[in-house]
């Protein structure tokens, strides 16, 4: 038994900040940001929350192929920026969409790898026969974790949510690959504001801090490696893959991965110019856009690959139905 995607949805806030807006806050410019990241604008929450965006993306994913909320028996929300601790974001989504039969929990910590890890978790549960219909969501309000005084990070991040419905089906089972390296986790950090002494910490430590060069080198090396690993594990070649849907972190990273794989950039769709880095939401937002604009066709093979905090990285093969 395997599972296939049976509906996608996404939501991004209507309020946007473009590079010129950021240039009024920190010393930067539109040209500087575009050249180094590819980002032009990012969507930022106003009244929205991580939960409300997740619920809206989930509703749109259900509507896509007319899945009934009561048919969902598992809800996973990947997030590092939830507005709630208890109940978990997944339970809040359950209540919002009326998924009365679902088991719900959140996956945190993997950050930008979050959707891939959650997708793999749902696939494993469905393959085991424990669940039949899962709703996998990545939702982030990274603007709440961003230090808007730090031009090295504030230019990168945005808010949004993406979701996919997975249903049990017959067909080929593709093996997935995931990795973690806690020894290099200092490259991307954020101290918790829930610890007893958080007010005594340096302010910048309670926001995301990143060693940009270390993260770039990590992604440019590990992502091509894990893609080759998942291809070999499934006895596939690059010619068997129609699209590589990577976490949307930085245009230069995507270009570096394509170059190291020797693949044409046309197989690496990007939308980071519009949304920036939305962490766990980036892959499902891009999948939803590709689904709705007709780029995805039945029978196409797609590799999704995430990389982020932990450090963590992983890749999965899916066949579009």
Tab-separated table of C-alpha atoms in Angstrom:
chain	number	residue	atom	x	y	z
A	1	UNK	CA	0.000	0.000	0.000
A	2	UNK	CA	1.175	3.518	-0.816
A	3	UNK	CA	-0.415	6.971	-0.786
A	4	UNK	CA	-0.954	9.662	-3.399
A	5	UNK	CA	-1.651	13.363	-3.143
A	6	UNK	CA	-5.364	13.936	-3.532
A	7	UNK	CA	-5.682	17.698	-3.326
A	8	UNK	CA	-3.510	20.687	-2.480
A	9	UNK	CA	-4.142	24.095	-0.945
A	10	UNK	CA	-2.229	27.152	0.204
A	11	UNK	CA	-2.695	30.501	1.855
A	12	UNK	CA	-0.476	33.575	2.098
A	13	UNK	CA	-1.305	36.892	3.777
A	14	UNK	CA	-2.434	39.757	1.534
A	15	UNK	CA	-0.018	42.224	3.128
A	16	UNK	CA	3.387	42.236	1.457
A	17	UNK	CA	6.756	43.843	2.103
A	18	UNK	CA	8.951	44.326	-0.939
A	19	UNK	CA	12.660	44.961	-0.918
A	20	UNK	CA	12.206	48.724	-1.028
A	21	UNK	CA	10.100	48.513	2.141
A	22	UNK	CA	12.947	46.672	3.858
A	23	UNK	CA	15.431	49.277	2.667
A	24	UNK	CA	13.573	51.764	4.868
A	25	UNK	CA	14.174	49.545	7.913
A	26	UNK	CA	17.748	48.278	7.463
A	27	UNK	CA	20.707	49.241	5.299
A	28	UNK	CA	20.023	47.300	2.127
A	29	UNK	CA	18.601	47.732	-1.380
A	30	UNK	CA	16.331	45.971	-3.822
A	31	UNK	CA	19.302	45.232	-6.091
A	32	UNK	CA	21.388	43.805	-3.229
A	33	UNK	CA	18.611	41.467	-2.048
A	34	UNK	CA	17.656	40.267	-5.532
A	35	UNK	CA	21.249	39.534	-6.464
A	36	UNK	CA	22.003	37.508	-3.325
A	37	UNK	CA	18.689	35.754	-2.719
A	38	UNK	CA	16.297	36.159	-5.649
A	39	UNK	CA	13.601	37.435	-3.270
A	40	UNK	CA	11.524	40.428	-4.396
A	41	UNK	CA	8.768	40.462	-1.767
A	42	UNK	CA	7.428	38.451	1.136
A	43	UNK	CA	3.937	38.091	2.643
A	44	UNK	CA	3.574	39.079	6.304
A	45	UNK	CA	0.767	38.269	8.741
A	46	UNK	CA	-1.444	41.053	10.062
A	47	UNK	CA	-4.597	39.533	11.561
A	48	UNK	CA	-3.623	35.996	10.473
A	49	UNK	CA	-1.923	33.398	12.674
A	50	UNK	CA	-0.039	30.198	11.993
A	51	UNK	CA	-3.195	28.253	12.898
A	52	UNK	CA	-5.582	30.363	10.818
A	53	UNK	CA	-3.338	30.080	7.756
A	54	UNK	CA	-2.984	26.318	8.264
A	55	UNK	CA	-6.754	25.932	8.520
A	56	UNK	CA	-7.372	27.958	5.361
A	57	UNK	CA	-4.757	26.021	3.384
A	58	UNK	CA	-6.285	22.785	4.687
A	59	UNK	CA	-9.797	23.823	3.643
A	60	UNK	CA	-8.567	24.648	0.152
A	61	UNK	CA	-6.785	21.283	-0.099
A	62	UNK	CA	-10.013	19.489	0.858
A	63	UNK	CA	-12.009	21.509	-1.677
A	64	UNK	CA	-9.514	20.764	-4.460
A	65	UNK	CA	-10.679	17.158	-4.892
A	66	UNK	CA	-13.806	17.391	-2.719
A	67	UNK	CA	-12.467	15.406	0.209
A	68	UNK	CA	-14.856	15.384	3.169
A	69	UNK	CA	-13.379	16.587	6.479
A	70	UNK	CA	-14.740	13.513	8.256
A	71	UNK	CA	-12.692	11.287	5.915
A	72	UNK	CA	-9.436	12.689	7.326
A	73	UNK	CA	-8.044	10.372	10.000
A	74	UNK	CA	-4.619	12.020	10.498
A	75	UNK	CA	-3.591	15.689	10.600
A	76	UNK	CA	0.080	16.671	10.809
A	77	UNK	CA	1.194	20.291	11.048
A	78	UNK	CA	4.869	21.072	10.504
A	79	UNK	CA	5.766	24.397	12.105
A	80	UNK	CA	8.367	26.159	14.241
A	81	UNK	CA	6.251	29.288	14.690
A	82	UNK	CA	2.870	28.227	16.021
A	83	UNK	CA	0.822	30.804	17.895
A	84	UNK	CA	-0.355	28.066	20.273
A	85	UNK	CA	1.375	25.485	22.441
A	86	UNK	CA	-1.704	23.782	23.837
A	87	UNK	CA	-3.771	22.588	22.128
A	88	UNK	CA	-1.413	21.850	19.258
A	89	UNK	CA	-1.884	23.583	15.915
A	90	UNK	CA	-3.093	20.339	14.321
A	91	UNK	CA	-5.917	20.031	16.856
A	92	UNK	CA	-6.885	23.649	16.206
A	93	UNK	CA	-7.026	22.896	12.476
A	94	UNK	CA	-9.139	19.816	13.210
A	95	UNK	CA	-11.670	21.971	15.045
A	96	UNK	CA	-11.671	24.658	12.351
A	97	UNK	CA	-12.340	22.278	9.443
A	98	UNK	CA	-14.544	19.738	11.263
A	99	UNK	CA	-12.250	16.720	10.867
A	100	UNK	CA	-13.983	14.839	13.679
A	101	UNK	CA	-12.248	11.503	13.074
A	102	UNK	CA	-8.637	12.703	12.883
A	103	UNK	CA	-5.697	12.040	15.158
A	104	UNK	CA	-3.679	15.257	15.307
A	105	UNK	CA	-0.176	16.322	16.246
A	106	UNK	CA	2.518	18.833	15.288
A	107	UNK	CA	6.059	18.279	14.035
A	108	UNK	CA	8.523	20.980	15.032
A	109	UNK	CA	12.255	21.487	14.945
A	110	UNK	CA	13.021	20.327	11.413
A	111	UNK	CA	11.977	23.810	10.261
A	112	UNK	CA	12.576	24.072	6.510
A	113	UNK	CA	12.715	20.273	6.234
A	114	UNK	CA	9.414	20.078	8.103
A	115	UNK	CA	7.028	19.349	5.247
A	116	UNK	CA	9.236	16.573	3.847
A	117	UNK	CA	9.528	14.989	7.288
A	118	UNK	CA	5.759	15.281	7.867
A	119	UNK	CA	5.023	13.891	4.398
A	120	UNK	CA	7.272	10.900	5.094
A	121	UNK	CA	5.594	10.358	8.477
A	122	UNK	CA	2.136	10.351	6.906
A	123	UNK	CA	3.291	8.001	4.141
A	124	UNK	CA	4.666	5.562	6.734
A	125	UNK	CA	1.452	5.606	8.742
A	126	UNK	CA	-0.645	4.993	5.629
A	127	UNK	CA	1.675	2.212	4.395
A	128	UNK	CA	1.296	0.507	7.782
A	129	UNK	CA	-2.491	0.506	7.421
A	130	UNK	CA	-2.929	2.591	10.559
A	131	UNK	CA	-4.494	5.508	8.678
A	132	UNK	CA	-6.049	5.905	5.234
A	133	UNK	CA	-6.365	9.634	4.656
A	134	UNK	CA	-3.931	12.222	5.983
A	135	UNK	CA	-3.787	15.990	5.845
A	136	UNK	CA	-0.191	17.270	5.860
A	137	UNK	CA	0.347	20.983	6.440
A	138	UNK	CA	3.315	23.313	6.642
A	139	UNK	CA	2.462	26.667	8.207
A	140	UNK	CA	4.784	29.420	9.407
A	141	UNK	CA	4.641	32.937	10.820
A	142	UNK	CA	8.377	33.523	10.552
A	143	UNK	CA	7.913	37.277	10.846
A	144	UNK	CA	7.355	36.681	14.586
A	145	UNK	CA	10.796	35.046	14.858
A	146	UNK	CA	12.630	37.499	12.609
A	147	UNK	CA	14.960	40.168	13.942
A	148	UNK	CA	13.983	43.117	11.771
A	149	UNK	CA	17.229	44.867	12.717
A	150	UNK	CA	19.362	42.106	11.176
A	151	UNK	CA	19.678	42.609	7.427
A	152	UNK	CA	21.322	39.212	7.050
A	153	UNK	CA	18.096	37.409	7.978
A	154	UNK	CA	15.147	39.813	7.725
A	155	UNK	CA	15.489	39.954	3.926
A	156	UNK	CA	14.888	36.208	3.661
A	157	UNK	CA	11.761	35.186	5.510
A	158	UNK	CA	8.013	35.365	4.963
A	159	UNK	CA	4.744	33.875	6.208
A	160	UNK	CA	2.314	31.390	4.681
A	161	UNK	CA	0.855	27.891	4.688
A	162	UNK	CA	0.514	24.976	2.308
A	163	UNK	CA	-1.329	21.674	2.607
A	164	UNK	CA	-1.764	18.353	0.856
A	165	UNK	CA	-4.274	15.530	1.285
A	166	UNK	CA	-2.734	12.050	1.088
A	167	UNK	CA	-4.947	9.035	0.434
A	168	UNK	CA	-4.137	5.342	0.509
A	169	UNK	CA	-3.821	3.826	-2.959
A	170	UNK	CA	-2.368	0.880	-4.778
A	171	UNK	CA	0.794	1.467	-6.734
A	172	UNK	CA	4.530	1.647	-6.447
A	173	UNK	CA	5.994	2.384	-3.037
A	174	UNK	CA	8.853	4.890	-3.212
A	175	UNK	CA	11.431	4.890	-0.440
A	176	UNK	CA	12.293	8.212	1.185
A	177	UNK	CA	15.563	9.469	2.673
A	178	UNK	CA	16.059	11.771	5.662
A	179	UNK	CA	19.119	12.837	7.664
A	180	UNK	CA	20.040	14.994	10.650
A	181	UNK	CA	23.335	16.397	11.924
A	182	UNK	CA	22.986	17.897	15.385
A	183	UNK	CA	26.709	18.645	15.558
A	184	UNK	CA	26.241	21.428	13.002
A	185	UNK	CA	22.997	22.799	14.412
A	186	UNK	CA	24.617	26.067	15.489
A	187	UNK	CA	24.424	27.261	11.893
A	188	UNK	CA	20.730	28.088	12.376
A	189	UNK	CA	19.401	28.800	15.867
A	190	UNK	CA	16.631	30.475	17.851
A	191	UNK	CA	16.447	30.437	21.646
A	192	UNK	CA	13.038	29.815	23.212
A	193	UNK	CA	11.118	32.619	24.869
A	194	UNK	CA	9.455	30.030	27.075
A	195	UNK	CA	12.514	29.318	29.208
A	196	UNK	CA	12.447	30.819	32.689
A	197	UNK	CA	15.283	33.281	32.125
A	198	UNK	CA	14.579	34.254	28.512
A	199	UNK	CA	14.429	37.994	29.309
A	200	UNK	CA	18.035	37.850	30.472
A	201	UNK	CA	19.201	36.471	27.119
A	202	UNK	CA	20.652	38.820	24.489
A	203	UNK	CA	17.657	39.991	22.427
A	204	UNK	CA	19.047	38.711	19.144
A	205	UNK	CA	19.261	35.146	20.502
A	206	UNK	CA	15.464	34.947	20.857
A	207	UNK	CA	15.157	35.553	17.113
A	208	UNK	CA	16.437	33.389	14.300
A	209	UNK	CA	20.189	33.603	13.822
A	210	UNK	CA	21.902	32.109	10.809
A	211	UNK	CA	25.408	31.567	9.532
A	212	UNK	CA	24.530	32.194	5.904
A	213	UNK	CA	27.743	30.818	4.419
A	214	UNK	CA	27.543	27.628	6.475
A	215	UNK	CA	23.919	27.049	5.493
A	216	UNK	CA	24.664	27.688	1.826
A	217	UNK	CA	27.584	25.241	1.786
A	218	UNK	CA	25.524	22.656	3.669
A	219	UNK	CA	22.558	22.893	1.276
A	220	UNK	CA	24.660	23.008	-1.897
A	221	UNK	CA	26.412	19.797	-0.824
A	222	UNK	CA	23.764	17.788	0.997
A	223	UNK	CA	20.747	18.378	-1.247
A	224	UNK	CA	22.344	16.953	-4.420
A	225	UNK	CA	23.650	14.058	-2.310
A	226	UNK	CA	20.249	13.193	-0.875
A	227	UNK	CA	18.587	13.504	-4.286
A	228	UNK	CA	21.104	11.057	-5.770
A	229	UNK	CA	20.565	8.807	-2.743
A	230	UNK	CA	16.790	8.716	-3.174
A	231	UNK	CA	17.170	8.120	-6.914
A	232	UNK	CA	19.538	5.191	-6.328
A	233	UNK	CA	17.347	3.735	-3.580
A	234	UNK	CA	14.362	3.706	-5.938
A	235	UNK	CA	16.377	2.573	-8.975
A	236	UNK	CA	15.550	5.755	-10.863
A	237	UNK	CA	17.654	8.078	-13.002
A	238	UNK	CA	17.484	11.831	-13.361
A	239	UNK	CA	15.716	11.284	-16.687
A	240	UNK	CA	12.813	9.711	-14.782
A	241	UNK	CA	12.155	12.932	-12.833
A	242	UNK	CA	9.978	15.700	-14.252
A	243	UNK	CA	10.429	18.262	-11.477
A	244	UNK	CA	12.589	18.858	-8.430
A	245	UNK	CA	10.524	20.841	-5.923
A	246	UNK	CA	13.054	22.140	-3.419
A	247	UNK	CA	12.606	24.151	-0.272
A	248	UNK	CA	12.503	27.759	-1.437
A	249	UNK	CA	15.335	29.315	0.558
A	250	UNK	CA	17.568	31.113	-1.902
A	251	UNK	CA	17.810	31.250	-5.695
A	252	UNK	CA	21.557	30.658	-5.534
A	253	UNK	CA	21.068	27.447	-3.567
A	254	UNK	CA	18.565	26.091	-6.107
A	255	UNK	CA	20.916	26.999	-8.957
A	256	UNK	CA	23.855	25.346	-7.182
A	257	UNK	CA	21.866	22.136	-6.667
A	258	UNK	CA	20.806	22.044	-10.321
A	259	UNK	CA	24.413	22.589	-11.441
A	260	UNK	CA	25.786	19.820	-9.221
A	261	UNK	CA	23.139	17.425	-10.478
A	262	UNK	CA	23.781	18.437	-14.083
A	263	UNK	CA	20.086	19.134	-14.575
A	264	UNK	CA	18.313	21.900	-16.504
A	265	UNK	CA	16.940	24.763	-14.411
A	266	UNK	CA	13.538	24.254	-16.071
A	267	UNK	CA	13.121	21.211	-13.834
A	268	UNK	CA	13.572	23.377	-10.719
A	269	UNK	CA	10.478	25.580	-10.348
A	270	UNK	CA	10.807	28.559	-8.006
A	271	UNK	CA	8.401	30.995	-6.394
A	272	UNK	CA	10.715	32.370	-3.689
A	273	UNK	CA	10.763	35.711	-5.497
A	274	UNK	CA	7.160	36.213	-4.356
A	275	UNK	CA	7.189	34.649	-0.889
A	276	UNK	CA	10.750	34.502	0.392
A	277	UNK	CA	11.662	31.613	2.664
A	278	UNK	CA	8.477	30.303	4.316
A	279	UNK	CA	10.236	27.320	5.920
A	280	UNK	CA	7.960	24.250	6.150
A	281	UNK	CA	5.303	25.997	4.042
A	282	UNK	CA	7.472	26.581	0.969
A	283	UNK	CA	7.237	23.156	-0.684
A	284	UNK	CA	3.446	22.722	-0.315
A	285	UNK	CA	2.798	26.317	-1.458
A	286	UNK	CA	4.826	25.645	-4.617
A	287	UNK	CA	3.148	22.267	-5.188
A	288	UNK	CA	-0.256	23.917	-4.908
A	289	UNK	CA	0.681	26.601	-7.430
A	290	UNK	CA	1.963	23.984	-9.864
A	291	UNK	CA	-1.164	21.886	-9.363
A	292	UNK	CA	-3.527	24.788	-9.983
A	293	UNK	CA	-1.734	26.256	-13.005
A	294	UNK	CA	-1.640	22.880	-14.768
A	295	UNK	CA	2.087	22.184	-14.697
A	296	UNK	CA	1.561	18.878	-12.886
A	297	UNK	CA	0.288	16.007	-15.046
A	298	UNK	CA	-0.787	12.507	-14.139
A	299	UNK	CA	2.107	10.074	-14.073
A	300	UNK	CA	4.845	12.680	-13.584
A	301	UNK	CA	7.509	11.897	-11.013
A	302	UNK	CA	8.534	14.662	-8.654
A	303	UNK	CA	11.248	14.820	-6.031
A	304	UNK	CA	10.553	17.039	-3.051
A	305	UNK	CA	13.630	17.968	-1.026
A	306	UNK	CA	13.921	19.995	2.157
A	307	UNK	CA	16.903	21.262	4.112
A	308	UNK	CA	17.074	23.324	7.258
A	309	UNK	CA	17.578	23.567	10.995
A	310	UNK	CA	18.960	20.711	12.986
A	311	UNK	CA	20.723	20.546	10.632
A	312	UNK	CA	18.288	18.330	8.721
A	313	UNK	CA	17.655	17.332	5.130
A	314	UNK	CA	15.653	14.802	3.175
A	315	UNK	CA	14.060	13.885	-0.128
A	316	UNK	CA	11.050	11.900	-1.316
A	317	UNK	CA	9.775	10.729	-4.675
A	318	UNK	CA	6.094	11.142	-5.450
A	319	UNK	CA	4.107	10.205	-8.533
A	320	UNK	CA	1.442	12.726	-9.436
A	321	UNK	CA	-2.087	11.375	-9.678
